[in-house]
Structures are given as structure tokens and as C-alpha cells.
Amino acid sequence: MSSTLRFQIVGEAFKKRPVEVPKRKERPSEFFAKYVFNRQKMQQYLPSDVYKKMCDVIDGGAPLDMATADAVAEGMKKWAMELGATHCTHWFQPLTEGTAEKHDGFVVHDGKGGMIEEFTGKQLVQQEPDASSFPSGGIRSTFEARGYSAWDPTSPVFVFGDTLMIPTIFISYTGEALDYKAPLKKSLKAVDKAATAVARYFYPDVKKVVSNLGWEQEYFLVDEGLYAARPDLLMTGRTLLGHDSAKNQQMDDHYFGSIPMRVAAFMKDLEIKSLELGIPCKTRHNEVAPNQFELAPIFEETNLAVDHNMLIMSLMKKVARKHGFRCLLHEKPFAGINGSGKHNNWSLSTDTGILLHGPGKTPLDNLRFVTFIVESLMAVYCHNGLLKASIISATNVHRLGAAEAPPAIVSSFLGKEISDLLEHLETSTDDELISLSGKQTLSLDIPQIPELTQDNTDRNRTSPFAFTGNRFEFRAVGSQQNCAASMIVLNTAMAEALTNFKKRVDALIGEGVEPMKAILRIVREDIKTCKPIRFDGNGYSEAWKQEAARRGLDVETSAPIILDQYLKPETVEMFERMNVLTKAELEARNEIKLDTYIKKIQIEARIFGDICMNHIIPVATRYQTQLIDNVHKMKDIFPAETADRLNSTNLSLIKQMGEHNAFIIENVERLIEARRVANRIKDGRERAIAYHDTVAPLIEEIRYHVDHLELIVDDELWPLPKYREMLFIH
Ligand code: ADP
Ligand code: MG
């Protein structure tokens, strides 16, 4: 690309006005879930006995017979066709981190030379997509390529465009999970069972415990013209080079700032479409980095929340294009400014309330609150390394540990009040009742401003797992990740912690200890055990890294080694005992994660080498030659002494460029060689380690020189849009 083209693209981007801000006459409450076959639609489109059966299937996990499935499919088809649907697809979440779909038309021959629309129970319930092109980590050998997708009736079907989308799990012919949803659902079942049993100590009528998830999705928007002119963004989702813009986020003027018009139009459009699809969008705002934004819905049951997050990620990309943007979900699209995460707000609730909500009015409520807080901490403490493994990736590593995102050590922040409470309990006696005031009010003494209720928690942005009032917020999740990966670990670990808790409490009760005292005793024991996970200080500090290591927390920073956590005996034991994943499935997942890690860095290294040699070196050399030419001509017109004096700065630049060029060329060669060496390594883990140790750091080393060239080379020659152009135009 010539630089004139770059200026043209920048000019175009700058001129773009918002495409019309979409408007709807109806209120959001009126068009919410318009395209979702929810209970209301079920009631309307299904015979009443079928509707009742479906409710039993959804709520109580009753088996689904084929006659019911056929009747449901008939109602769905009618509803979907009224909305213009012509196709249907099973929609699943393979281990690629995206979603997969294969559309089939409703049409079939009618036997009289014409066509009719048909959609059967069998099509709804089960399909057999060819599994051979999806990652399986060796579970499915190529000769048995069959995989099954099976309907998940707890996540309602919806119409997207002209297609009826059916959320499904995806498993191999031999029954192993090839996706995120199947183990997620098992982990939710496990935590329901374990938490219900414990909740009954306090509230004997509890029937079910639900895991909730409220994700906050961060993202960047970049003008699509500028995006298209950056091969690195196009291929990898992040910029592999680019010097810092003079102004970036140092003025703190973007966060919560007024939303730019063109972005506001995008957000509105996205919100309308999301609401129509039943995603309860609530919050939108500018984030810390320029051109960075956030979107958050109201929390939902975890399985549904995960589906909605997967759906909205693909929707965001589509809607962005309509507005002339590209939506970047990469965890670190730009160096030097904040990356994007996806905070996962997690809690457990019964039909009567949230179990992490408290402190309550009665001592019983308070003990329930403390029990669930402490067992959450036990879960995170016992599997802190695994929790980190669930969010580690080649892309999220650029964000973790930088002083903008949670550190690469999982710890938990509780805030002073709850910490004090646990300290108190740790040393209290059996007979002491837990007395804890409810919310306190904060008198501000500013005229016209009402009293505020003071939350029982303060905030600590540096903590990866912070308690925020009635939930824990897991902040280490990457912006483009499937939330299910970490939710599987968290819910399974919680199920294990609660199961262990109950076993010990019941043993004491069996010995004749009064139940509440038994609970208090075990809680006290666990407060001591999981103490190392509690950390209210600055998670970014160097001192914490050392302190965390002393406490025995996982402080590993190399992604391929972090992934070993999936194979640790205590991990396998937990997943098998809780009936969520088998050893073979865990091995497969580990293998896929390593493979994905390798491929991501491999692609980065390839495109980076290409950009260096074909875009950067040619223009740097051209500019260098212009300067050399100038040096010679100066000699022609000035006496030698004057020419030498005036040429000295140019000579210095020529030399600097020569050094940078030489470094880049030599090291791109080394980068190719490092890949070659790594690729020859048979063992996947060893190969990933080689990519981590030798390939990835070289990219950063070379980048330093490219970014310095950007500061020297004539702006008119520079081929790639610069940070200041990509980040401040909307
Ligand atoms: P923050 O101040 O952390 O940025 P936001 O309002 O952006 O908060 O997002 C908070 C998210 O947490 C929302 O999705 C909200 O619905 C969710 N949330 C609130 N309470 C709970 C809860 N008990 N369990 C799970 N998620 C919750
Ligand atoms: Mg938050």
C-alpha cells in the first residue's frame, strides 16, 4: 500500500458520519425476546399437554419422548416461519472458542413434484455433523468421524436472520464431550446437587440451586478501512507493531466519557438486536482505553448467560460491519494501552434468594452467608492454578499480569468488613453467635444529596476474584473467550468444596454435635485452610508475587506450563468425582489448548515476518536512500566543512536506520529458524514451550526496532495506519 492510500483511508474514516441511529417505536419491554421461543411462545404455539411436558423437561430434567419432540417441532416451525425462517441449524460451541452451525432448509419434496416445509422432532433433537474438522484432541480418530449434536432444551431456540437456531451440546460417537456446553451443564448439575444439600441446613425447603453469571464484555471498535489496511489486525486480531500514540489513555478522559455519535449508533443497533434475541442488555459505557467500550446485560442462569455471550460476540462483529467498524474482541489489540477482559460475575441462588447475599437479619442467614463465602474461597484456593489455566491463552497472556488487568496469580479480595468477620470467626468459640449489622448508611452532609447506603464491600480493581456485595467477580477471563471454560472449573470446584464440607459437617452431627455448631466448626476449619487465597492488597506489586509463592499459590506465568493444571491428579479427581469430565476428556482439552496456543503464535510470527520484510524494510530503506542522496547533494553545494557539519544529523539517522534494519532482517531470519526448530518437536507440550520461550519473545524484540523506525521514517512513506489514526477516529 502506498502512503497516499493510507492518507485516503484515514481521510475516509474521519469523514464517516454515523449511519442513522436506529429507532424503535415500541419500548424494549415490548420487543424483548421477539425472536425467542420462550415459555410465552411455547404456551401460544404448543398444545397445552405438550407445553406442560416441556416445562417438566426444562425445570425437572424429565426425559423427552419422540412424540413430544415432534409436537414441539411442529409448533416451533409454525412460529419460526411466521418470522420468515426458512432454515434451521444446530448451534454448538466446539473447542475452537467460536460457535458452529450448518443450516438445513425446511423444504422437502411433497411427492407430487412440489415442495413443502417440514421440521421434525428428530431434526430438533439430534443431528450428526461431521466432527472430523473440529478439534477433538485425539478423542475422535478420523475413521470414526461421527459426532452428535443434541438439543439443550434449557436454552430456548431463537430465530436469527432466516434461520431457526437450536442450542445444542456436541459429543463424539463414543459419548465424550467435544464442546463447552456438555461439561458446563454437568458442572451446573453438580453444583446444584452439592449446594442444595448444604442450603438445606439453613432452609429445609430448598429444591434447587442455580448458578448465575453476569458477564461484562469489553471491546474495541476500529474503522473498517483502517482495519483492512493492517494485515496484523486482519490475521491475528491485534497489532503486532505500532508506536505508542503521543496521547493515549493518560488523561483518563475516555472512561465513562460521552459516547461518540457513531459508536452510540452502533450500540443502539446492537442493543435492539440483542434485546430482540432475549439478551437482557443493560449497561454500556466507554472503557479506559481510547476506542474501548463495554457492554453488560443483567445476569442470568449460567448456561443461558454463556449462550447469550457467544451469541452477542458474533452479533457485535456483524453489527459493527454495518456501521463501518470492525469490532475487536482480542484481549490486547494495542500495546501500551489497556486490553479487554470479560468480568464474570458469579453467584449461586435458590428460588428464594442469592446464597452469597448477606449479611442477613438472622444468625441463621449470617451463617449461611459465611458458609457459602468460605466454601467459594475453598474452591478457589484448592484449584487456583486450574482456574488460571481455564482463562490462559496465547492472547489473554498479553493482558494478564500487566498493571491493568488481574495479575497472573489467582487470589480473592473480600473487603474489610467480610475479612474482619472471618478473622473474628476464626478465633470465636462455638457458642458465640454471629452478630453482624446490615448495611450501614453513609451520611454525606452535602445539601440536596440523599443518604447513600454503604455497601459492605469496597472495591479492589487489582483482584482477580473479588467479592462485590452478593457475588464474586472473576476478572481474569479474556474478552474473546467462551465464559464456559472458567465457569466449568468454578462450579465444579464449588461442588467439590460443598460436598467435602457437607461430609465433614454430617460426620460431626453423627457424633451428636448440634448442626449449627457443627457447621460453625467446619467453617472455622476452612477459614484457616483457605487463608492463603485471601489477599486485599495491591495485586500488581512485586512484593505480592513473592508473598503468593510463599503462600503456595500458583505463580507460574508460562502459558503452556499453566495448562498442565488440567492434568494434575487433584484436577482429574475433582472432575471425575463430580462427574463433569473424564481423564480422557481432560487430556483432550489440554492437547487442544496447547495446539491452539501454538497455532496462534505461529500465525503471528508468520504475518509479522511478512510485514517486516515486505512493508517495513522496503520503506525504511527507501527513506534511508533519500537521506543518503541528500548527504551527497549537500556536499555538492557546500564547502566540505559546512557539509560535514550539516550532514551529521542525517548521517546519524542513516546509521540508526541501518542498525534497525539490520536487526530486523537478521532476527526475522532467526524467527523463521525458531519456528522451524519448534515445529520439528513431536511432543505438543514441548512444542508449545518452544513457541513460548523462543518464538513469542522474538516478535517483541523485533517489534521494538520496527516501532523505532516508525518514529524516524517520513510519515508520507509509512504504509500502515498508525496508533493515533486507529484509536482516535470514530
Ligand atoms: P461493575 O460495577 O462491576 O462494572 P456492571 O453493572 O457493569 O458492574 O456489571 C455487573 C454485572 O454483574 C451485571 O451483569 C449484573 O447483572 C451482574 N450481577 C449483579 N448481581 C449478580 C449476582 N448476584 N450474580 C451474578 N451476577 C450479578
Ligand atoms: Mg464489574
Coordinates of N, CA and C in Angstrom, one line a residue, residues 122-289:
K122 N -37.1 -35.3 15.3 CA -35.8 -35.9 15.2 C -34.8 -34.8 14.8
Q123 N -35.2 -34.0 13.9 CA -34.3 -32.9 13.5 C -34.0 -31.9 14.6
L124 N -35.0 -31.7 15.4 CA -34.8 -30.8 16.6 C -33.9 -31.4 17.6
V125 N -34.1 -32.7 17.8 CA -33.4 -33.3 19.0 C -32.0 -33.7 18.7
Q126 N -31.7 -34.2 17.5 CA -30.4 -34.8 17.3 C -29.9 -34.6 15.9
Q127 N -28.7 -34.2 15.7 CA -28.1 -34.2 14.3 C -26.7 -34.8 14.4
E128 N -26.2 -35.1 13.2 CA -24.9 -35.8 13.2 C -23.9 -34.9 12.3
P129 N -23.4 -33.8 12.8 CA -22.5 -33.1 12.0 C -21.2 -33.8 11.8
D130 N -20.5 -33.7 10.7 CA -19.2 -34.4 10.6 C -18.2 -33.8 11.5
A131 N -17.8 -34.6 12.5 CA -17.0 -34.0 13.5 C -15.5 -33.9 13.2
S132 N -15.2 -34.4 12.0 CA -13.7 -34.6 11.7 C -13.0 -33.3 11.6
S133 N -13.7 -32.2 11.3 CA -12.9 -30.9 11.2 C -13.0 -30.1 12.4
F134 N -13.5 -30.6 13.5 CA -13.5 -29.9 14.7 C -12.4 -30.5 15.6
P135 N -11.8 -29.6 16.5 CA -10.7 -30.1 17.3 C -11.3 -31.2 18.3
S136 N -10.6 -32.3 18.5 CA -11.1 -33.3 19.4 C -10.0 -33.8 20.3
G137 N -8.8 -33.3 20.1 CA -7.7 -33.7 21.0 C -7.5 -35.2 21.0
G138 N -7.7 -35.8 19.8 CA -7.4 -37.2 19.7 C -8.5 -38.1 20.1
I139 N -9.6 -37.6 20.6 CA -10.7 -38.4 21.1 C -11.3 -39.1 19.9
R140 N -11.5 -38.4 18.9 CA -12.2 -38.9 17.7 C -11.2 -39.2 16.6
S141 N -10.9 -40.4 16.4 CA -9.9 -40.7 15.3 C -10.6 -40.5 14.0
T142 N -9.9 -40.3 13.0 CA -10.6 -39.9 11.7 C -11.4 -40.9 11.1
F143 N -11.2 -42.2 11.4 CA -12.1 -43.2 10.8 C -13.4 -43.3 11.5
E144 N -13.6 -42.7 12.7 CA -14.9 -42.6 13.3 C -15.2 -41.1 13.5
A145 N -15.5 -40.5 12.4 CA -15.6 -39.0 12.4 C -17.0 -38.5 12.9
R146 N -17.9 -39.4 13.2 CA -19.2 -39.0 13.6 C -19.2 -38.3 14.9
G147 N -20.0 -37.2 15.0 CA -20.2 -36.6 16.3 C -21.7 -36.3 16.3
Y148 N -22.2 -36.2 17.5 CA -23.6 -35.9 17.6 C -23.8 -34.5 18.2
S149 N -24.8 -33.8 17.7 CA -25.2 -32.6 18.4 C -26.6 -32.9 19.0
A150 N -26.9 -32.5 20.2 CA -28.1 -32.9 20.8 C -28.7 -31.6 21.5
W151 N -30.0 -31.4 21.3 CA -30.7 -30.3 21.8 C -30.6 -30.0 23.3
D152 N -30.4 -28.8 23.6 CA -30.4 -28.4 25.0 C -31.7 -27.6 25.3
P153 N -32.7 -28.3 25.8 CA -34.0 -27.5 25.9 C -34.0 -26.4 27.0
T154 N -32.9 -26.4 27.8 CA -32.9 -25.3 28.8 C -32.4 -24.0 28.2
S155 N -32.0 -24.0 27.0 CA -31.6 -22.7 26.4 C -32.5 -22.6 25.1
P156 N -33.5 -21.6 25.2 CA -34.5 -21.6 24.2 C -34.0 -21.4 22.7
V157 N -34.6 -22.0 21.8 CA -34.3 -21.8 20.4 C -34.7 -20.3 20.0
F158 N -34.0 -19.8 18.9 CA -34.3 -18.5 18.5 C -34.1 -18.4 17.0
V159 N -34.7 -17.3 16.5 CA -34.6 -17.1 15.0 C -33.6 -16.0 14.8
F160 N -32.6 -16.3 14.0 CA -31.5 -15.3 13.7 C -31.5 -15.2 12.2
G161 N -31.8 -14.0 11.6 CA -31.9 -13.9 10.2 C -33.0 -14.8 9.7
D162 N -32.7 -15.7 8.8 CA -33.7 -16.6 8.2 C -33.6 -18.0 8.8
T163 N -32.9 -18.1 10.0 CA -32.6 -19.4 10.5 C -33.1 -19.7 11.9
L164 N -33.7 -20.8 12.1 CA -34.1 -21.2 13.4 C -32.8 -21.9 14.1
M165 N -32.3 -21.2 15.2 CA -31.1 -21.7 15.8 C -31.5 -22.5 17.0
I166 N -30.9 -23.7 17.1 CA -31.2 -24.6 18.2 C -29.9 -24.9 19.0
P167 N -29.8 -24.3 20.2 CA -28.6 -24.6 21.0 C -28.5 -26.0 21.3
T168 N -27.3 -26.6 21.1 CA -27.0 -28.0 21.3 C -25.7 -28.2 22.0
I169 N -25.6 -29.4 22.6 CA -24.3 -29.9 23.0 C -23.7 -30.7 21.8
F170 N -22.4 -30.9 21.9 CA -21.7 -31.6 20.8 C -20.8 -32.7 21.4
I171 N -21.1 -33.9 21.1 CA -20.4 -35.0 21.7 C -19.9 -36.0 20.6
S172 N -18.9 -36.8 21.0 CA -18.4 -37.7 20.0 C -19.3 -39.0 19.9
Y173 N -19.0 -39.8 18.9 CA -19.8 -41.0 18.7 C -19.7 -41.9 20.0
T174 N -18.6 -41.8 20.7 CA -18.4 -42.6 21.9 C -18.9 -41.9 23.2
G175 N -19.4 -40.7 23.0 CA -20.0 -40.0 24.2 C -19.2 -39.0 24.9
E176 N -18.0 -38.8 24.4 CA -17.1 -37.8 25.1 C -17.5 -36.4 24.6
A177 N -17.4 -35.4 25.5 CA -17.7 -34.0 25.1 C -16.7 -33.5 24.1
L178 N -17.2 -32.8 23.1 CA -16.3 -32.2 22.1 C -16.6 -30.7 22.2
D179 N -17.2 -30.2 23.2 CA -17.6 -28.8 23.3 C -17.5 -28.3 24.7
Y180 N -18.0 -27.0 24.9 CA -18.0 -26.4 26.2 C -19.3 -26.7 26.9
K181 N -20.4 -26.8 26.2 CA -21.7 -26.8 26.8 C -22.0 -28.1 27.6
A182 N -21.5 -29.2 27.0 CA -21.8 -30.5 27.7 C -21.2 -30.5 29.1
P183 N -19.9 -30.3 29.2 CA -19.4 -30.2 30.6 C -19.9 -29.1 31.5
L184 N -20.2 -28.0 30.8 CA -20.8 -26.9 31.6 C -22.1 -27.3 32.3
K185 N -23.0 -28.0 31.5 CA -24.2 -28.4 32.0 C -24.0 -29.5 33.2
K186 N -23.0 -30.3 33.0 CA -22.7 -31.3 34.1 C -22.2 -30.6 35.3
S187 N -21.4 -29.5 35.1 CA -20.9 -28.8 36.3 C -22.0 -28.1 37.0
L188 N -23.0 -27.6 36.2 CA -24.1 -26.9 36.9 C -25.0 -27.9 37.6
K189 N -25.1 -29.1 37.1 CA -25.9 -30.1 37.8 C -25.1 -30.5 39.1
A190 N -23.8 -30.6 39.0 CA -23.0 -31.0 40.2 C -23.1 -29.9 41.3
V191 N -23.1 -28.6 40.9 CA -23.1 -27.6 41.9 C -24.5 -27.5 42.5
D192 N -25.5 -27.7 41.6 CA -26.9 -27.7 42.1 C -27.1 -28.8 43.2
K193 N -26.6 -30.0 42.9 CA -26.8 -31.1 43.9 C -26.0 -30.7 45.2
A194 N -24.8 -30.4 45.1 CA -24.0 -30.1 46.3 C -24.5 -28.9 47.1
A195 N -24.9 -27.8 46.4 CA -25.3 -26.6 47.1 C -26.7 -26.8 47.7
T196 N -27.5 -27.5 47.0 CA -28.9 -27.7 47.5 C -28.8 -28.5 48.9
A197 N -27.9 -29.5 48.9 CA -27.7 -30.2 50.1 C -27.3 -29.3 51.3
V198 N -26.3 -28.5 51.0 CA -25.8 -27.6 52.0 C -26.9 -26.5 52.4
A199 N -27.5 -26.0 51.4 CA -28.5 -24.9 51.6 C -29.6 -25.4 52.5
R200 N -29.9 -26.7 52.5 CA -31.0 -27.3 53.3 C -30.7 -27.3 54.8
Y201 N -29.4 -27.2 55.2 CA -29.1 -27.0 56.6 C -29.8 -25.8 57.1
F202 N -29.9 -24.8 56.2 CA -30.4 -23.5 56.7 C -31.9 -23.3 56.3
Y203 N -32.2 -23.8 55.1 CA -33.6 -23.6 54.6 C -34.0 -25.0 54.1
P204 N -34.7 -25.8 54.9 CA -35.0 -27.2 54.5 C -35.8 -27.3 53.3
D205 N -36.5 -26.3 52.8 CA -37.4 -26.4 51.7 C -36.7 -26.2 50.3
V206 N -35.4 -25.8 50.4 CA -34.8 -25.5 49.1 C -34.8 -26.7 48.1
K207 N -35.2 -26.4 46.9 CA -35.4 -27.5 45.9 C -34.2 -27.5 44.9
K208 N -33.7 -26.3 44.7 CA -32.7 -26.3 43.6 C -31.8 -25.1 43.8
V209 N -30.6 -25.2 43.4 CA -29.7 -24.1 43.5 C -29.2 -23.8 42.0
V210 N -29.3 -22.6 41.7 CA -28.9 -22.2 40.3 C -27.6 -21.3 40.3
S211 N -26.8 -21.6 39.4 CA -25.6 -20.8 39.2 C -25.9 -19.6 38.3
N212 N -25.5 -18.4 38.7 CA -25.8 -17.2 37.9 C -24.5 -16.7 37.3
L213 N -24.6 -16.1 36.2 CA -23.5 -15.4 35.5 C -23.9 -14.1 34.9
G214 N -23.2 -13.1 35.3 CA -23.4 -11.7 34.6 C -22.1 -11.3 34.1
W215 N -21.9 -11.4 32.7 CA -20.6 -11.1 32.1 C -20.6 -9.6 31.7
E216 N -19.4 -9.0 31.8 CA -19.3 -7.6 31.3 C -18.3 -7.8 30.1
Q217 N -18.7 -7.4 29.0 CA -17.9 -7.6 27.7 C -17.2 -6.3 27.3
E218 N -15.9 -6.4 27.3 CA -15.2 -5.2 26.8 C -14.8 -5.4 25.3
Y219 N -14.6 -4.4 24.6 CA -14.3 -4.5 23.2 C -13.7 -3.2 22.6
F220 N -13.1 -3.3 21.5 CA -12.6 -2.1 20.8 C -13.4 -2.0 19.5
L221 N -13.5 -0.7 19.0 CA -14.1 -0.5 17.7 C -13.0 0.2 16.9
V222 N -12.8 -0.3 15.6 CA -11.8 0.4 14.8 C -12.5 0.6 13.4
D223 N -12.3 1.7 12.8 CA -12.9 1.9 11.5 C -12.4 0.8 10.5
E224 N -13.3 0.3 9.7 CA -13.0 -0.9 8.9 C -12.0 -0.6 7.8
G225 N -11.9 0.6 7.3 CA -10.9 0.9 6.3 C -9.5 0.8 6.9
L226 N -9.3 1.4 8.1 CA -8.0 1.3 8.8 C -7.7 -0.1 9.2
Y227 N -8.7 -0.8 9.6 CA -8.5 -2.2 10.0 C -8.0 -3.0 8.7
A228 N -8.7 -2.8 7.6 CA -8.3 -3.6 6.4 C -6.9 -3.3 6.0
A229 N -6.4 -2.1 6.3 CA -5.0 -1.7 5.9 C -4.0 -2.3 6.9
R230 N -4.4 -3.0 7.9 CA -3.4 -3.6 8.9 C -3.5 -5.1 8.8
P231 N -2.6 -5.7 8.0 CA -2.6 -7.2 7.9 C -2.5 -7.9 9.2
D232 N -1.8 -7.3 10.2 CA -1.7 -7.9 11.5 C -3.1 -8.0 12.2
L233 N -3.8 -6.9 12.2 CA -5.2 -6.9 12.8 C -6.1 -7.9 12.1
L234 N -6.0 -7.9 10.8 CA -6.8 -8.8 10.0 C -6.5 -10.3 10.3
M235 N -5.3 -10.6 10.4 CA -4.9 -12.0 10.6 C -4.9 -12.5 12.0
T236 N -4.6 -11.6 13.0 CA -4.4 -12.1 14.4 C -5.3 -11.4 15.4
G237 N -6.0 -10.3 14.9 CA -6.9 -9.6 15.9 C -6.1 -8.6 16.7
R238 N -4.8 -8.5 16.6 CA -4.1 -7.5 17.3 C -3.0 -6.8 16.5
T239 N -2.6 -5.7 16.9 CA -1.5 -5.0 16.2 C -0.2 -5.6 16.7
L240 N 0.7 -6.1 15.7 CA 2.0 -6.6 16.2 C 3.0 -5.6 16.1
L241 N 2.7 -4.4 15.6 CA 3.7 -3.3 15.6 C 2.9 -2.0 15.7
G242 N 3.6 -0.9 15.9 CA 2.9 0.4 16.0 C 3.4 1.1 17.3
H243 N 3.9 2.3 17.0 CA 4.5 3.0 18.2 C 3.3 3.7 18.9
D244 N 3.5 3.8 20.2 CA 2.5 4.5 21.1 C 2.1 5.8 20.5
S245 N 0.9 6.1 20.6 CA 0.4 7.4 20.2 C 0.8 8.4 21.3
A246 N 1.1 9.7 21.0 CA 1.6 10.6 22.0 C 0.5 10.7 23.1
K247 N -0.7 10.8 22.7 CA -1.8 10.8 23.7 C -2.5 9.4 23.6
N248 N -2.6 8.8 24.7 CA -3.4 7.5 24.7 C -4.4 7.6 25.8
Q249 N -4.2 6.9 26.9 CA -5.2 7.0 27.9 C -4.8 7.8 29.2
Q250 N -3.6 8.5 29.0 CA -3.1 9.1 30.2 C -3.9 10.2 30.8
M251 N -4.8 10.8 30.0 CA -5.7 11.9 30.6 C -6.9 11.3 31.3
D252 N -7.1 10.0 31.2 CA -8.3 9.4 31.8 C -9.6 10.1 31.3
D253 N -9.6 10.5 30.1 CA -10.7 11.2 29.5 C -11.7 10.4 28.7
H254 N -11.3 9.1 28.6 CA -12.2 8.3 27.8 C -13.2 7.5 28.7
Y255 N -12.7 7.0 29.8 CA -13.5 6.2 30.7 C -14.8 6.9 31.1
F256 N -15.9 6.3 30.9 CA -17.2 6.9 31.2 C -17.4 8.2 30.5
G257 N -16.7 8.5 29.5 CA -16.8 9.8 28.8 C -18.1 9.7 27.9
S258 N -18.4 10.8 27.3 CA -19.5 10.9 26.4 C -19.3 10.0 25.2
I259 N -20.3 9.2 24.9 CA -20.1 8.1 23.9 C -20.1 8.8 22.5
P260 N -19.1 8.6 21.6 CA -19.1 9.2 20.3 C -20.3 8.8 19.5
M261 N -20.8 9.7 18.7 CA -22.1 9.5 17.9 C -22.1 8.2 17.1
R262 N -21.0 8.0 16.4 CA -21.0 6.8 15.5 C -21.0 5.5 16.3
V263 N -20.4 5.6 17.5 CA -20.4 4.4 18.4 C -21.7 4.3 19.0
A264 N -22.3 5.4 19.4 CA -23.7 5.3 20.0 C -24.7 4.7 19.1
A265 N -24.5 5.0 17.8 CA -25.4 4.4 16.8 C -25.2 2.9 16.8
F266 N -24.0 2.5 16.8 CA -23.6 1.0 16.8 C -24.2 0.4 18.1
M267 N -24.0 1.0 19.2 CA -24.5 0.4 20.5 C -26.0 0.3 20.5
K268 N -26.7 1.3 20.0 CA -28.2 1.2 19.9 C -28.6 0.1 19.1
D269 N -28.0 0.0 17.9 CA -28.4 -1.1 17.0 C -28.2 -2.4 17.6
L270 N -27.0 -2.6 18.2 CA -26.6 -3.8 18.9 C -27.6 -4.2 20.0
E271 N -28.0 -3.1 20.8 CA -28.9 -3.4 21.9 C -30.2 -3.8 21.4
I272 N -30.7 -3.2 20.4 CA -32.1 -3.5 19.9 C -32.1 -5.0 19.4
K273 N -31.0 -5.3 18.7 CA -31.0 -6.7 18.1 C -30.8 -7.7 19.3
S274 N -30.0 -7.3 20.3 CA -29.8 -8.2 21.4 C -31.0 -8.5 22.2
L275 N -31.7 -7.4 22.5 CA -33.0 -7.5 23.2 C -34.0 -8.3 22.5
E276 N -34.0 -8.1 21.2 CA -35.0 -9.0 20.4 C -34.6 -10.4 20.5
L277 N -33.3 -10.7 20.7 CA -32.9 -12.1 20.8 C -32.9 -12.6 22.3
G278 N -33.5 -11.7 23.1 CA -33.7 -12.1 24.5 C -32.4 -11.9 25.4
I279 N -31.5 -11.2 24.9 CA -30.3 -10.9 25.8 C -30.6 -9.6 26.5
P280 N -30.6 -9.7 27.8 CA -31.1 -8.5 28.6 C -30.1 -7.4 28.8
C281 N -29.7 -6.8 27.7 CA -28.6 -5.7 27.8 C -29.1 -4.6 28.7
K282 N -28.1 -4.2 29.5 CA -28.5 -3.1 30.5 C -27.5 -1.9 30.5
T283 N -26.2 -2.3 30.5 CA -25.2 -1.2 30.7 C -24.3 -1.0 29.5
R284 N -23.9 0.2 29.2 CA -23.0 0.5 28.1 C -22.2 1.7 28.5
H285 N -20.9 1.6 28.2 CA -20.1 2.8 28.5 C -18.7 2.8 27.8
N286 N -18.1 3.9 27.8 CA -16.7 4.0 27.3 C -15.8 3.3 28.3
E287 N -14.8 2.6 27.9 CA -13.8 2.0 28.8 C -12.6 2.9 28.9
V288 N -11.6 2.3 29.6 CA -10.4 3.1 29.9 C -9.6 3.5 28.6
A289 N -9.4 2.6 27.7 CA -8.5 2.9 26.5 C -9.3 3.6 25.5

